[in-house]
């Protein structure tokens, strides 16, 4: 029997060079391989729920000794499912998982880059650079908010908190821009729209 | 040595009748008692962090055999701290804890009222009435969102998910009304305001 977890763990490390001449073919093969793995994680309903997401993420974390984490909690995974569930099915489908997985792969690289003392966590100062490196432009108040919300009492952010933070940051930027249809940088919400966006998060 | 957890557990059940003639005195006594308990939970810094909140909530849950729960997770408590932390200290102070505790007491009563088969959970249909009973007026889409976000695969909501849902609902209503200064039912946010409200949640 194939082990989907093992394959996904390997895929998070995969950083294959893309040769332009063979890229289209490679992508299609990789896509096929990823779809097989997805099928095995998701099971018959072909959608990933919070328990399934937790299992696969915790298996990745267990394998990577350089990522410190108490493990992803169910509540964190429920929140991530909500934030990534763009079609409102309550679970994440193939495309949503693919999107999440690609993001996690790139954020994991950023995490390792800023964990300069190899403690397996990054501190609140390093977090600021990590957030910038990922392309998010925030103000000082928001950096402080991230530390309050995601750092432990020693002001360190472990891998699972780091990923939860980035998933939320990414989703909230997307939600804002989706709502800001006229692109004027201001969104207008009534109370039901506000609750729809903030309860399912 | 006094046992703060035991006392808080008892207080969640306390439903003392208030006689108007003695009310002021009673409140002050009860306030004093609550402050002592708070001091013991919070420790020297006189603020409650996520770990401290988790300990006290899980002790309540353990004692109440009619409340089914896998226990409050740290991530849930971090989120509740963020949602209740009105002064932005990163922890909850006495007044914020008092507010949370009074809410939990009243929501616990609602939970028990709607758990008609005494399963220790409430289903998604009962949840709709529970939400109404707590004074929140939502539309069908929001009821569905609550089920997607907080119910398990059998469409049941256990006690810790129920409380997390109500804390978020309550906080998001408060946040909306705080932002809707002119009371026209519409809030206008730029991206940084949006992120401040949704990252610390």
mmCIF file of C-alpha atoms in Angstrom:
data_model
loop_
_atom_site.group_PDB
_atom_site.id
_atom_site.type_symbol
_atom_site.label_atom_id
_atom_site.label_comp_id
_atom_site.label_asym_id
_atom_site.label_seq_id
_atom_site.Cartn_x
_atom_site.Cartn_y
_atom_site.Cartn_z
ATOM 1 C CA UNK A 1 0.000 0.000 0.000
ATOM 2 C CA UNK A 2 1.219 3.493 -0.827
ATOM 3 C CA UNK A 3 1.739 5.913 1.935
ATOM 4 C CA UNK A 4 0.195 9.261 0.999
ATOM 5 C CA UNK A 5 1.639 10.964 4.050
ATOM 6 C CA UNK A 6 5.190 9.963 3.113
ATOM 7 C CA UNK A 7 4.682 11.265 -0.397
ATOM 8 C CA UNK A 8 3.278 14.580 0.744
ATOM 9 C CA UNK A 9 6.132 15.001 3.178
ATOM 10 C CA UNK A 10 8.537 14.525 0.324
ATOM 11 C CA UNK A 11 6.612 16.930 -1.841
ATOM 12 C CA UNK A 12 6.889 19.723 0.671
ATOM 13 C CA UNK A 13 10.639 19.460 0.234
ATOM 14 C CA UNK A 14 10.516 19.153 -3.507
ATOM 15 C CA UNK A 15 12.137 22.111 -5.124
ATOM 16 C CA UNK A 16 12.654 20.809 -8.586
ATOM 17 C CA UNK A 17 14.280 23.078 -11.154
ATOM 18 C CA UNK A 18 11.897 24.028 -13.919
ATOM 19 C CA UNK A 19 13.401 23.750 -17.377
ATOM 20 C CA UNK A 20 11.332 25.810 -19.752
ATOM 21 C CA UNK A 21 11.439 23.216 -22.544
ATOM 22 C CA UNK A 22 9.968 20.436 -20.395
ATOM 23 C CA UNK A 23 8.001 22.532 -17.937
ATOM 24 C CA UNK A 24 4.534 21.893 -19.368
ATOM 25 C CA UNK A 25 5.100 18.153 -19.302
ATOM 26 C CA UNK A 26 6.643 18.182 -15.822
ATOM 27 C CA UNK A 27 3.781 20.206 -14.400
ATOM 28 C CA UNK A 28 1.250 17.807 -15.759
ATOM 29 C CA UNK A 29 3.100 14.804 -14.273
ATOM 30 C CA UNK A 30 3.470 16.571 -10.957
ATOM 31 C CA UNK A 31 -0.197 17.539 -11.067
ATOM 32 C CA UNK A 32 -1.160 13.907 -11.651
ATOM 33 C CA UNK A 33 1.028 12.733 -8.799
ATOM 34 C CA UNK A 34 -0.410 15.388 -6.523
ATOM 35 C CA UNK A 35 -3.946 14.408 -7.479
ATOM 36 C CA UNK A 36 -3.241 10.788 -6.486
ATOM 37 C CA UNK A 37 -1.913 11.883 -3.140
ATOM 38 C CA UNK A 38 -4.879 14.163 -2.641
ATOM 39 C CA UNK A 39 -7.265 11.277 -3.376
ATOM 40 C CA UNK A 40 -5.645 9.153 -0.703
ATOM 41 C CA UNK A 41 -5.738 11.887 1.916
ATOM 42 C CA UNK A 42 -9.278 13.008 1.108
ATOM 43 C CA UNK A 43 -10.886 9.586 0.732
ATOM 44 C CA UNK A 44 -14.113 8.902 -1.137
ATOM 45 C CA UNK A 45 -15.660 12.360 -0.785
ATOM 46 C CA UNK A 46 -12.633 13.885 -2.548
ATOM 47 C CA UNK A 47 -12.580 16.767 -0.089
ATOM 48 C CA UNK A 48 -10.284 17.329 2.878
ATOM 49 C CA UNK A 49 -11.786 18.036 6.288
ATOM 50 C CA UNK A 50 -10.078 19.416 9.391
ATOM 51 C CA UNK A 51 -9.102 15.982 10.806
ATOM 52 C CA UNK A 52 -7.549 14.941 7.505
ATOM 53 C CA UNK A 53 -5.664 18.216 7.237
ATOM 54 C CA UNK A 54 -4.384 17.859 10.784
ATOM 55 C CA UNK A 55 -3.106 14.349 10.128
ATOM 56 C CA UNK A 56 -1.189 15.282 7.044
ATOM 57 C CA UNK A 57 0.296 18.471 8.524
ATOM 58 C CA UNK A 58 1.344 16.753 11.731
ATOM 59 C CA UNK A 59 3.060 14.058 9.767
ATOM 60 C CA UNK A 60 5.056 16.676 7.914
ATOM 61 C CA UNK A 61 5.988 18.366 11.186
ATOM 62 C CA UNK A 62 7.024 15.089 12.818
ATOM 63 C CA UNK A 63 9.396 14.353 9.989
ATOM 64 C CA UNK A 64 11.034 17.774 10.006
ATOM 65 C CA UNK A 65 13.041 17.898 13.205
ATOM 66 C CA UNK A 66 14.080 21.467 12.423
ATOM 67 C CA UNK A 67 10.472 22.700 12.709
ATOM 68 C CA UNK A 68 9.425 23.069 16.315
ATOM 69 C CA UNK A 69 5.728 22.553 16.938
ATOM 70 C CA UNK A 70 3.421 21.029 19.514
ATOM 71 C CA UNK A 71 1.497 19.785 16.496
ATOM 72 C CA UNK A 72 -1.382 21.388 14.646
ATOM 73 C CA UNK A 73 -4.543 21.451 16.766
ATOM 74 C CA UNK A 74 -7.964 20.591 15.371
ATOM 75 C CA UNK A 75 -9.184 24.151 15.932
ATOM 76 C CA UNK A 76 -6.274 25.522 13.886
ATOM 77 C CA UNK A 77 -7.127 23.143 11.059
ATOM 78 C CA UNK A 78 -10.815 24.048 11.197
ATOM 79 C CA UNK A 79 -9.858 27.667 10.919
ATOM 80 C CA UNK A 80 -7.519 26.995 7.997
ATOM 81 C CA UNK A 81 -10.203 24.960 6.219
ATOM 82 C CA UNK A 82 -12.632 27.881 6.628
ATOM 83 C CA UNK A 83 -10.072 30.368 5.354
ATOM 84 C CA UNK A 84 -9.188 28.259 2.302
ATOM 85 C CA UNK A 85 -12.698 27.037 1.483
ATOM 86 C CA UNK A 86 -13.456 29.428 -1.354
ATOM 87 C CA UNK A 87 -16.448 27.477 -2.716
ATOM 88 C CA UNK A 88 -18.206 27.254 0.657
ATOM 89 C CA UNK A 89 -18.402 23.459 0.784
ATOM 90 C CA UNK A 90 -17.135 23.277 4.358
ATOM 91 C CA UNK A 91 -14.085 21.260 3.240
ATOM 92 C CA UNK A 92 -11.255 21.892 0.832
ATOM 93 C CA UNK A 93 -11.239 20.452 -2.659
ATOM 94 C CA UNK A 94 -8.305 19.623 -4.877
ATOM 95 C CA UNK A 95 -7.664 23.152 -6.137
ATOM 96 C CA UNK A 96 -8.027 24.691 -2.691
ATOM 97 C CA UNK A 97 -5.623 22.091 -1.234
ATOM 98 C CA UNK A 98 -3.160 22.593 -4.061
ATOM 99 C CA UNK A 99 -3.210 26.333 -3.370
ATOM 100 C CA UNK A 100 -2.726 25.784 0.385
ATOM 101 C CA UNK A 101 0.042 23.282 -0.157
ATOM 102 C CA UNK A 102 2.010 25.512 -2.516
ATOM 103 C CA UNK A 103 1.725 28.319 0.009
ATOM 104 C CA UNK A 104 2.843 26.130 2.909
ATOM 105 C CA UNK A 105 5.857 24.974 0.896
ATOM 106 C CA UNK A 106 6.952 28.546 0.254
ATOM 107 C CA UNK A 107 6.223 29.719 3.813
ATOM 108 C CA UNK A 108 8.166 26.776 5.209
ATOM 109 C CA UNK A 109 11.220 27.936 3.277
ATOM 110 C CA UNK A 110 10.784 31.441 4.704
ATOM 111 C CA UNK A 111 10.435 30.003 8.225
ATOM 112 C CA UNK A 112 13.705 28.103 7.891
ATOM 113 C CA UNK A 113 15.455 31.117 6.380
ATOM 114 C CA UNK A 114 14.586 33.309 9.376
ATOM 115 C CA UNK A 115 15.232 30.660 12.022
ATOM 116 C CA UNK A 116 18.874 31.680 12.006
ATOM 117 C CA UNK A 117 19.748 30.049 15.333
ATOM 118 C CA UNK A 118 18.043 26.793 14.235
ATOM 119 C CA UNK A 119 15.859 26.769 17.329
ATOM 120 C CA UNK A 120 12.893 25.545 15.291
ATOM 121 C CA UNK A 121 10.994 28.744 16.125
ATOM 122 C CA UNK A 122 11.338 32.332 14.981
ATOM 123 C CA UNK A 123 11.190 35.321 17.255
ATOM 124 C CA UNK A 124 8.960 38.349 16.869
ATOM 125 C CA UNK A 125 11.705 40.442 15.240
ATOM 126 C CA UNK A 126 12.459 37.749 12.685
ATOM 127 C CA UNK A 127 8.711 37.376 12.095
ATOM 128 C CA UNK A 128 8.529 40.935 10.820
ATOM 129 C CA UNK A 129 11.094 40.153 8.122
ATOM 130 C CA UNK A 130 9.457 36.833 7.343
ATOM 131 C CA UNK A 131 6.090 38.539 6.790
ATOM 132 C CA UNK A 132 7.748 41.093 4.509
ATOM 133 C CA UNK A 133 9.623 38.388 2.660
ATOM 134 C CA UNK A 134 6.308 36.662 1.955
ATOM 135 C CA UNK A 135 5.106 39.839 0.274
ATOM 136 C CA UNK A 136 2.824 41.257 2.960
ATOM 137 C CA UNK A 137 3.232 44.943 3.738
ATOM 138 C CA UNK A 138 1.998 45.738 7.244
ATOM 139 C CA UNK A 139 2.357 48.588 9.725
ATOM 140 C CA UNK A 140 3.929 48.424 13.194
ATOM 141 C CA UNK A 141 0.588 47.964 14.903
ATOM 142 C CA UNK A 142 -0.087 44.872 12.801
ATOM 143 C CA UNK A 143 3.340 43.404 13.586
ATOM 144 C CA UNK A 144 2.538 43.846 17.276
ATOM 145 C CA UNK A 145 -0.864 42.216 16.776
ATOM 146 C CA UNK A 146 0.779 39.208 15.120
ATOM 147 C CA UNK A 147 3.111 38.790 18.087
ATOM 148 C CA UNK A 148 0.247 39.085 20.592
ATOM 149 C CA UNK A 149 -1.862 36.583 18.711
ATOM 150 C CA UNK A 150 0.718 33.996 17.607
ATOM 151 C CA UNK A 151 3.855 34.175 19.766
ATOM 152 C CA UNK A 152 4.305 32.192 22.980
ATOM 153 C CA UNK A 153 5.197 33.799 26.285
ATOM 154 C CA UNK A 154 8.876 33.924 25.276
ATOM 155 C CA UNK A 155 7.879 35.869 22.141
ATOM 156 C CA UNK A 156 8.711 32.928 19.887
ATOM 157 C CA UNK A 157 6.514 31.632 17.090
ATOM 158 C CA UNK A 158 6.569 27.916 16.433
ATOM 159 C CA UNK A 159 5.902 26.356 13.048
ATOM 160 C CA UNK A 160 2.201 25.611 13.430
ATOM 161 C CA UNK A 161 1.448 29.126 14.721
ATOM 162 C CA UNK A 162 3.546 30.554 11.894
ATOM 163 C CA UNK A 163 1.540 28.685 9.279
ATOM 164 C CA UNK A 164 -1.797 29.587 10.902
ATOM 165 C CA UNK A 165 -0.774 33.238 10.920
ATOM 166 C CA UNK A 166 0.215 33.202 7.254
ATOM 167 C CA UNK A 167 -2.918 31.341 6.184
ATOM 168 C CA UNK A 168 -5.037 33.973 7.927
ATOM 169 C CA UNK A 169 -2.994 36.899 6.625
ATOM 170 C CA UNK A 170 -3.164 35.569 3.081
ATOM 171 C CA UNK A 171 -6.909 34.850 3.298
ATOM 172 C CA UNK A 172 -7.734 38.229 4.791
ATOM 173 C CA UNK A 173 -5.824 40.087 2.099
ATOM 174 C CA UNK A 174 -7.692 38.038 -0.510
ATOM 175 C CA UNK A 175 -11.059 38.665 1.161
ATOM 176 C CA UNK A 176 -10.407 42.396 1.267
ATOM 177 C CA UNK A 177 -9.465 42.615 -2.393
ATOM 178 C CA UNK A 178 -12.423 40.442 -3.412
ATOM 179 C CA UNK A 179 -14.746 42.855 -1.605
ATOM 180 C CA UNK A 180 -13.009 45.980 -2.847
ATOM 181 C CA UNK A 181 -14.544 45.665 -6.303
ATOM 182 C CA UNK A 182 -13.924 49.259 -7.350
ATOM 183 C CA UNK A 183 -10.344 49.064 -6.129
ATOM 184 C CA UNK A 184 -10.497 52.289 -4.102
ATOM 185 C CA UNK A 185 -8.891 50.648 -1.061
ATOM 186 C CA UNK A 186 -12.039 50.904 1.057
ATOM 187 C CA UNK A 187 -14.610 48.180 1.675
ATOM 188 C CA UNK A 188 -18.158 48.829 2.881
ATOM 189 C CA UNK A 189 -19.909 46.079 4.805
ATOM 190 C CA UNK A 190 -23.269 45.674 6.472
ATOM 191 C CA UNK A 191 -23.441 43.571 9.619
ATOM 192 C CA UNK A 192 -24.406 40.333 7.851
ATOM 193 C CA UNK A 193 -21.589 40.650 5.311
ATOM 194 C CA UNK A 194 -19.196 41.421 8.153
ATOM 195 C CA UNK A 195 -20.302 38.320 10.073
ATOM 196 C CA UNK A 196 -20.109 36.112 6.994
ATOM 197 C CA UNK A 197 -16.488 37.111 6.503
ATOM 198 C CA UNK A 198 -15.389 36.955 10.122
ATOM 199 C CA UNK A 199 -17.313 33.935 11.459
ATOM 200 C CA UNK A 200 -16.056 31.596 8.772
ATOM 201 C CA UNK A 201 -12.394 32.187 9.556
ATOM 202 C CA UNK B 1 -4.402 26.273 50.193
ATOM 203 C CA UNK B 2 -7.554 27.429 48.443
ATOM 204 C CA UNK B 3 -8.427 25.856 45.170
ATOM 205 C CA UNK B 4 -9.334 28.596 42.673
ATOM 206 C CA UNK B 5 -10.469 26.118 40.054
ATOM 207 C CA UNK B 6 -12.996 24.528 42.389
ATOM 208 C CA UNK B 7 -14.373 27.931 43.286
ATOM 209 C CA UNK B 8 -14.723 29.040 39.680
ATOM 210 C CA UNK B 9 -16.464 25.783 38.827
ATOM 211 C CA UNK B 10 -18.947 26.447 41.552
ATOM 212 C CA UNK B 11 -19.419 30.017 40.445
ATOM 213 C CA UNK B 12 -20.388 28.980 36.959
ATOM 214 C CA UNK B 13 -23.330 27.190 38.529
ATOM 215 C CA UNK B 14 -24.195 29.962 40.927
ATOM 216 C CA UNK B 15 -27.534 31.442 40.055
ATOM 217 C CA UNK B 16 -28.309 33.295 43.207
ATOM 218 C CA UNK B 17 -31.581 35.229 43.437
ATOM 219 C CA UNK B 18 -31.028 38.969 43.686
ATOM 220 C CA UNK B 19 -33.076 40.721 46.352
ATOM 221 C CA UNK B 20 -33.260 44.393 45.545
ATOM 222 C CA UNK B 21 -32.722 45.487 49.139
ATOM 223 C CA UNK B 22 -29.450 43.599 49.520
ATOM 224 C CA UNK B 23 -28.339 43.544 45.899
ATOM 225 C CA UNK B 24 -25.685 46.225 46.165
ATOM 226 C CA UNK B 25 -24.078 44.489 49.118
ATOM 227 C CA UNK B 26 -24.305 41.048 47.531
ATOM 228 C CA UNK B 27 -22.742 42.243 44.322
ATOM 229 C CA UNK B 28 -19.890 43.767 46.152
ATOM 230 C CA UNK B 29 -19.272 40.537 48.116
ATOM 231 C CA UNK B 30 -19.522 38.467 44.974
ATOM 232 C CA UNK B 31 -17.225 40.899 43.169
ATOM 233 C CA UNK B 32 -14.666 40.562 45.951
ATOM 234 C CA UNK B 33 -14.853 36.775 45.857
ATOM 235 C CA UNK B 34 -14.494 36.799 42.087
ATOM 236 C CA UNK B 35 -11.474 39.115 42.318
ATOM 237 C CA UNK B 36 -9.759 36.689 44.701
ATOM 238 C CA UNK B 37 -10.360 33.833 42.335
ATOM 239 C CA UNK B 38 -9.136 35.900 39.416
ATOM 240 C CA UNK B 39 -5.939 36.714 41.312
ATOM 241 C CA UNK B 40 -5.243 33.041 41.864
ATOM 242 C CA UNK B 41 -5.849 32.092 38.239
ATOM 243 C CA UNK B 42 -3.957 35.051 36.784
ATOM 244 C CA UNK B 43 -0.933 34.985 39.083
ATOM 245 C CA UNK B 44 1.400 37.893 39.697
ATOM 246 C CA UNK B 45 0.813 39.718 36.425
ATOM 247 C CA UNK B 46 -2.919 39.966 37.205
ATOM 248 C CA UNK B 47 -3.796 39.103 33.621
ATOM 249 C CA UNK B 48 -4.966 35.798 32.194
ATOM 250 C CA UNK B 49 -3.138 34.295 29.219
ATOM 251 C CA UNK B 50 -4.280 31.505 26.906
ATOM 252 C CA UNK B 51 -2.738 28.675 28.983
ATOM 253 C CA UNK B 52 -4.384 29.953 32.164
ATOM 254 C CA UNK B 53 -7.738 30.298 30.415
ATOM 255 C CA UNK B 54 -7.456 26.772 29.018
ATOM 256 C CA UNK B 55 -6.722 25.332 32.453
ATOM 257 C CA UNK B 56 -9.683 26.955 34.116
ATOM 258 C CA UNK B 57 -12.122 26.153 31.292
ATOM 259 C CA UNK B 58 -11.030 22.527 31.052
ATOM 260 C CA UNK B 59 -11.478 22.114 34.761
ATOM 261 C CA UNK B 60 -15.048 23.356 34.473
ATOM 262 C CA UNK B 61 -15.689 20.970 31.581
ATOM 263 C CA UNK B 62 -14.205 18.008 33.455
ATOM 264 C CA UNK B 63 -16.537 18.577 36.359
ATOM 265 C CA UNK B 64 -19.689 18.894 34.242
ATOM 266 C CA UNK B 65 -20.328 15.414 32.918
ATOM 267 C CA UNK B 66 -23.325 16.717 30.973
ATOM 268 C CA UNK B 67 -21.088 18.904 28.778
ATOM 269 C CA UNK B 68 -19.366 16.870 26.105
ATOM 270 C CA UNK B 69 -16.018 18.261 25.002
ATOM 271 C CA UNK B 70 -12.602 17.037 23.953
ATOM 272 C CA UNK B 71 -11.334 19.936 26.059
ATOM 273 C CA UNK B 72 -10.538 23.481 25.015
ATOM 274 C CA UNK B 73 -7.462 23.609 22.789
ATOM 275 C CA UNK B 74 -4.757 26.225 23.192
ATOM 276 C CA UNK B 75 -5.586 27.747 19.799
ATOM 277 C CA UNK B 76 -9.226 28.188 20.840
ATOM 278 C CA UNK B 77 -8.117 29.959 24.008
ATOM 279 C CA UNK B 78 -5.689 32.183 22.121
ATOM 280 C CA UNK B 79 -8.512 33.169 19.835
ATOM 281 C CA UNK B 80 -10.857 33.863 22.760
ATOM 282 C CA UNK B 81 -8.197 35.957 24.487
ATOM 283 C CA UNK B 82 -7.777 38.014 21.294
ATOM 284 C CA UNK B 83 -11.524 38.474 20.926
ATOM 285 C CA UNK B 84 -11.985 39.536 24.559
ATOM 286 C CA UNK B 85 -8.824 41.635 24.903
ATOM 287 C CA UNK B 86 -10.416 45.044 24.492
ATOM 288 C CA UNK B 87 -7.441 47.009 25.847
ATOM 289 C CA UNK B 88 -4.927 45.331 23.525
ATOM 290 C CA UNK B 89 -2.655 44.019 26.278
ATOM 291 C CA UNK B 90 -2.447 40.549 24.730
ATOM 292 C CA UNK B 91 -4.039 39.018 27.842
ATOM 293 C CA UNK B 92 -7.342 39.513 29.619
ATOM 294 C CA UNK B 93 -7.631 41.625 32.719
ATOM 295 C CA UNK B 94 -10.147 41.391 35.523
ATOM 296 C CA UNK B 95 -12.972 43.260 33.774
ATOM 297 C CA UNK B 96 -12.486 41.399 30.511
ATOM 298 C CA UNK B 97 -12.467 38.055 32.357
ATOM 299 C CA UNK B 98 -15.537 39.016 34.374
ATOM 300 C CA UNK B 99 -17.325 39.862 31.121
ATOM 301 C CA UNK B 100 -16.256 36.564 29.514
ATOM 302 C CA UNK B 101 -17.207 34.559 32.579
ATOM 303 C CA UNK B 102 -20.689 36.052 32.841
ATOM 304 C CA UNK B 103 -21.222 35.313 29.162
ATOM 305 C CA UNK B 104 -20.016 31.721 29.505
ATOM 306 C CA UNK B 105 -22.347 31.184 32.454
ATOM 307 C CA UNK B 106 -25.365 32.339 30.469
ATOM 308 C CA UNK B 107 -24.337 30.462 27.296
ATOM 309 C CA UNK B 108 -23.805 27.292 29.303
ATOM 310 C CA UNK B 109 -27.425 27.508 30.460
ATOM 311 C CA UNK B 110 -28.565 27.917 26.857
ATOM 312 C CA UNK B 111 -26.449 24.937 25.816
ATOM 313 C CA UNK B 112 -28.042 22.725 28.444
ATOM 314 C CA UNK B 113 -31.531 23.986 27.565
ATOM 315 C CA UNK B 114 -31.140 22.954 23.918
ATOM 316 C CA UNK B 115 -29.367 19.676 24.585
ATOM 317 C CA UNK B 116 -32.778 18.035 24.959
ATOM 318 C CA UNK B 117 -31.528 14.444 24.545
ATOM 319 C CA UNK B 118 -28.770 15.057 27.098
ATOM 320 C CA UNK B 119 -26.100 13.909 24.665
ATOM 321 C CA UNK B 120 -23.743 16.633 25.879
ATOM 322 C CA UNK B 121 -23.765 18.197 22.390
ATOM 323 C CA UNK B 122 -26.343 20.146 20.425
ATOM 324 C CA UNK B 123 -27.172 19.588 16.784
ATOM 325 C CA UNK B 124 -27.216 22.181 14.038
ATOM 326 C CA UNK B 125 -31.007 22.667 14.239
ATOM 327 C CA UNK B 126 -30.893 23.230 17.994
ATOM 328 C CA UNK B 127 -27.946 25.574 17.463
ATOM 329 C CA UNK B 128 -30.146 27.916 15.446
ATOM 330 C CA UNK B 129 -32.523 28.293 18.384
ATOM 331 C CA UNK B 130 -29.679 28.575 20.847
ATOM 332 C CA UNK B 131 -28.163 31.442 18.845
ATOM 333 C CA UNK B 132 -31.559 33.171 18.740
ATOM 334 C CA UNK B 133 -32.080 32.586 22.426
ATOM 335 C CA UNK B 134 -28.761 34.309 23.132
ATOM 336 C CA UNK B 135 -30.099 37.382 21.327
ATOM 337 C CA UNK B 136 -28.268 37.107 18.019
ATOM 338 C CA UNK B 137 -30.366 37.614 14.889
ATOM 339 C CA UNK B 138 -28.779 35.927 11.895
ATOM 340 C CA UNK B 139 -29.856 34.870 8.416
ATOM 341 C CA UNK B 140 -29.919 31.321 7.001
ATOM 342 C CA UNK B 141 -26.550 31.698 5.347
ATOM 343 C CA UNK B 142 -24.978 32.550 8.697
ATOM 344 C CA UNK B 143 -26.588 29.553 10.403
ATOM 345 C CA UNK B 144 -25.086 27.355 7.696
ATOM 346 C CA UNK B 145 -21.703 29.010 8.172
ATOM 347 C CA UNK B 146 -21.835 28.295 11.902
ATOM 348 C CA UNK B 147 -22.514 24.624 11.230
ATOM 349 C CA UNK B 148 -19.695 24.392 8.684
ATOM 350 C CA UNK B 149 -17.261 26.091 11.015
ATOM 351 C CA UNK B 150 -18.176 24.594 14.404
ATOM 352 C CA UNK B 151 -20.060 21.296 13.977
ATOM 353 C CA UNK B 152 -18.348 17.910 13.757
ATOM 354 C CA UNK B 153 -18.913 15.479 10.893
ATOM 355 C CA UNK B 154 -22.159 14.290 12.509
ATOM 356 C CA UNK B 155 -23.409 17.898 12.546
ATOM 357 C CA UNK B 156 -23.130 18.117 16.329
ATOM 358 C CA UNK B 157 -21.545 20.956 18.258
ATOM 359 C CA UNK B 158 -19.756 20.097 21.476
ATOM 360 C CA UNK B 159 -19.425 22.463 24.408
ATOM 361 C CA UNK B 160 -16.023 23.934 23.620
ATOM 362 C CA UNK B 161 -16.958 24.625 19.980
ATOM 363 C CA UNK B 162 -20.242 26.121 21.169
ATOM 364 C CA UNK B 163 -18.447 28.536 23.482
ATOM 365 C CA UNK B 164 -15.846 29.450 20.848
ATOM 366 C CA UNK B 165 -18.650 30.176 18.389
ATOM 367 C CA UNK B 166 -20.507 32.415 20.832
ATOM 368 C CA UNK B 167 -17.378 34.271 21.903
ATOM 369 C CA UNK B 168 -16.623 35.035 18.242
ATOM 370 C CA UNK B 169 -20.214 35.960 17.420
ATOM 371 C CA UNK B 170 -20.436 38.268 20.420
ATOM 372 C CA UNK B 171 -17.068 39.890 19.701
ATOM 373 C CA UNK B 172 -17.817 40.404 16.026
ATOM 374 C CA UNK B 173 -21.135 42.078 16.764
ATOM 375 C CA UNK B 174 -19.364 44.339 19.256
ATOM 376 C CA UNK B 175 -16.577 45.135 16.777
ATOM 377 C CA UNK B 176 -19.098 46.036 14.095
ATOM 378 C CA UNK B 177 -21.071 48.362 16.334
ATOM 379 C CA UNK B 178 -17.891 49.966 17.661
ATOM 380 C CA UNK B 179 -16.855 50.739 14.089
ATOM 381 C CA UNK B 180 -20.298 51.849 12.968
ATOM 382 C CA UNK B 181 -19.982 55.194 14.723
ATOM 383 C CA UNK B 182 -22.755 56.946 12.806
ATOM 384 C CA UNK B 183 -25.065 53.959 13.344
ATOM 385 C CA UNK B 184 -26.097 53.664 9.685
ATOM 386 C CA UNK B 185 -25.500 49.905 9.651
ATOM 387 C CA UNK B 186 -22.537 50.133 7.267
ATOM 388 C CA UNK B 187 -18.863 50.101 8.193
ATOM 389 C CA UNK B 188 -16.106 51.367 5.939
ATOM 390 C CA UNK B 189 -12.638 49.902 6.362
ATOM 391 C CA UNK B 190 -9.292 50.321 4.684
ATOM 392 C CA UNK B 191 -7.039 47.292 4.395
ATOM 393 C CA UNK B 192 -5.048 47.997 7.565
ATOM 394 C CA UNK B 193 -8.194 48.482 9.664
ATOM 395 C CA UNK B 194 -9.619 45.296 8.165
ATOM 396 C CA UNK B 195 -6.473 43.354 9.062
ATOM 397 C CA UNK B 196 -6.343 44.794 12.580
ATOM 398 C CA UNK B 197 -9.858 43.519 13.212
ATOM 399 C CA UNK B 198 -9.528 40.136 11.561
ATOM 400 C CA UNK B 199 -5.964 39.091 12.486
ATOM 401 C CA UNK B 200 -6.487 39.593 16.194
ATOM 402 C CA UNK B 201 -9.409 37.194 16.427
#
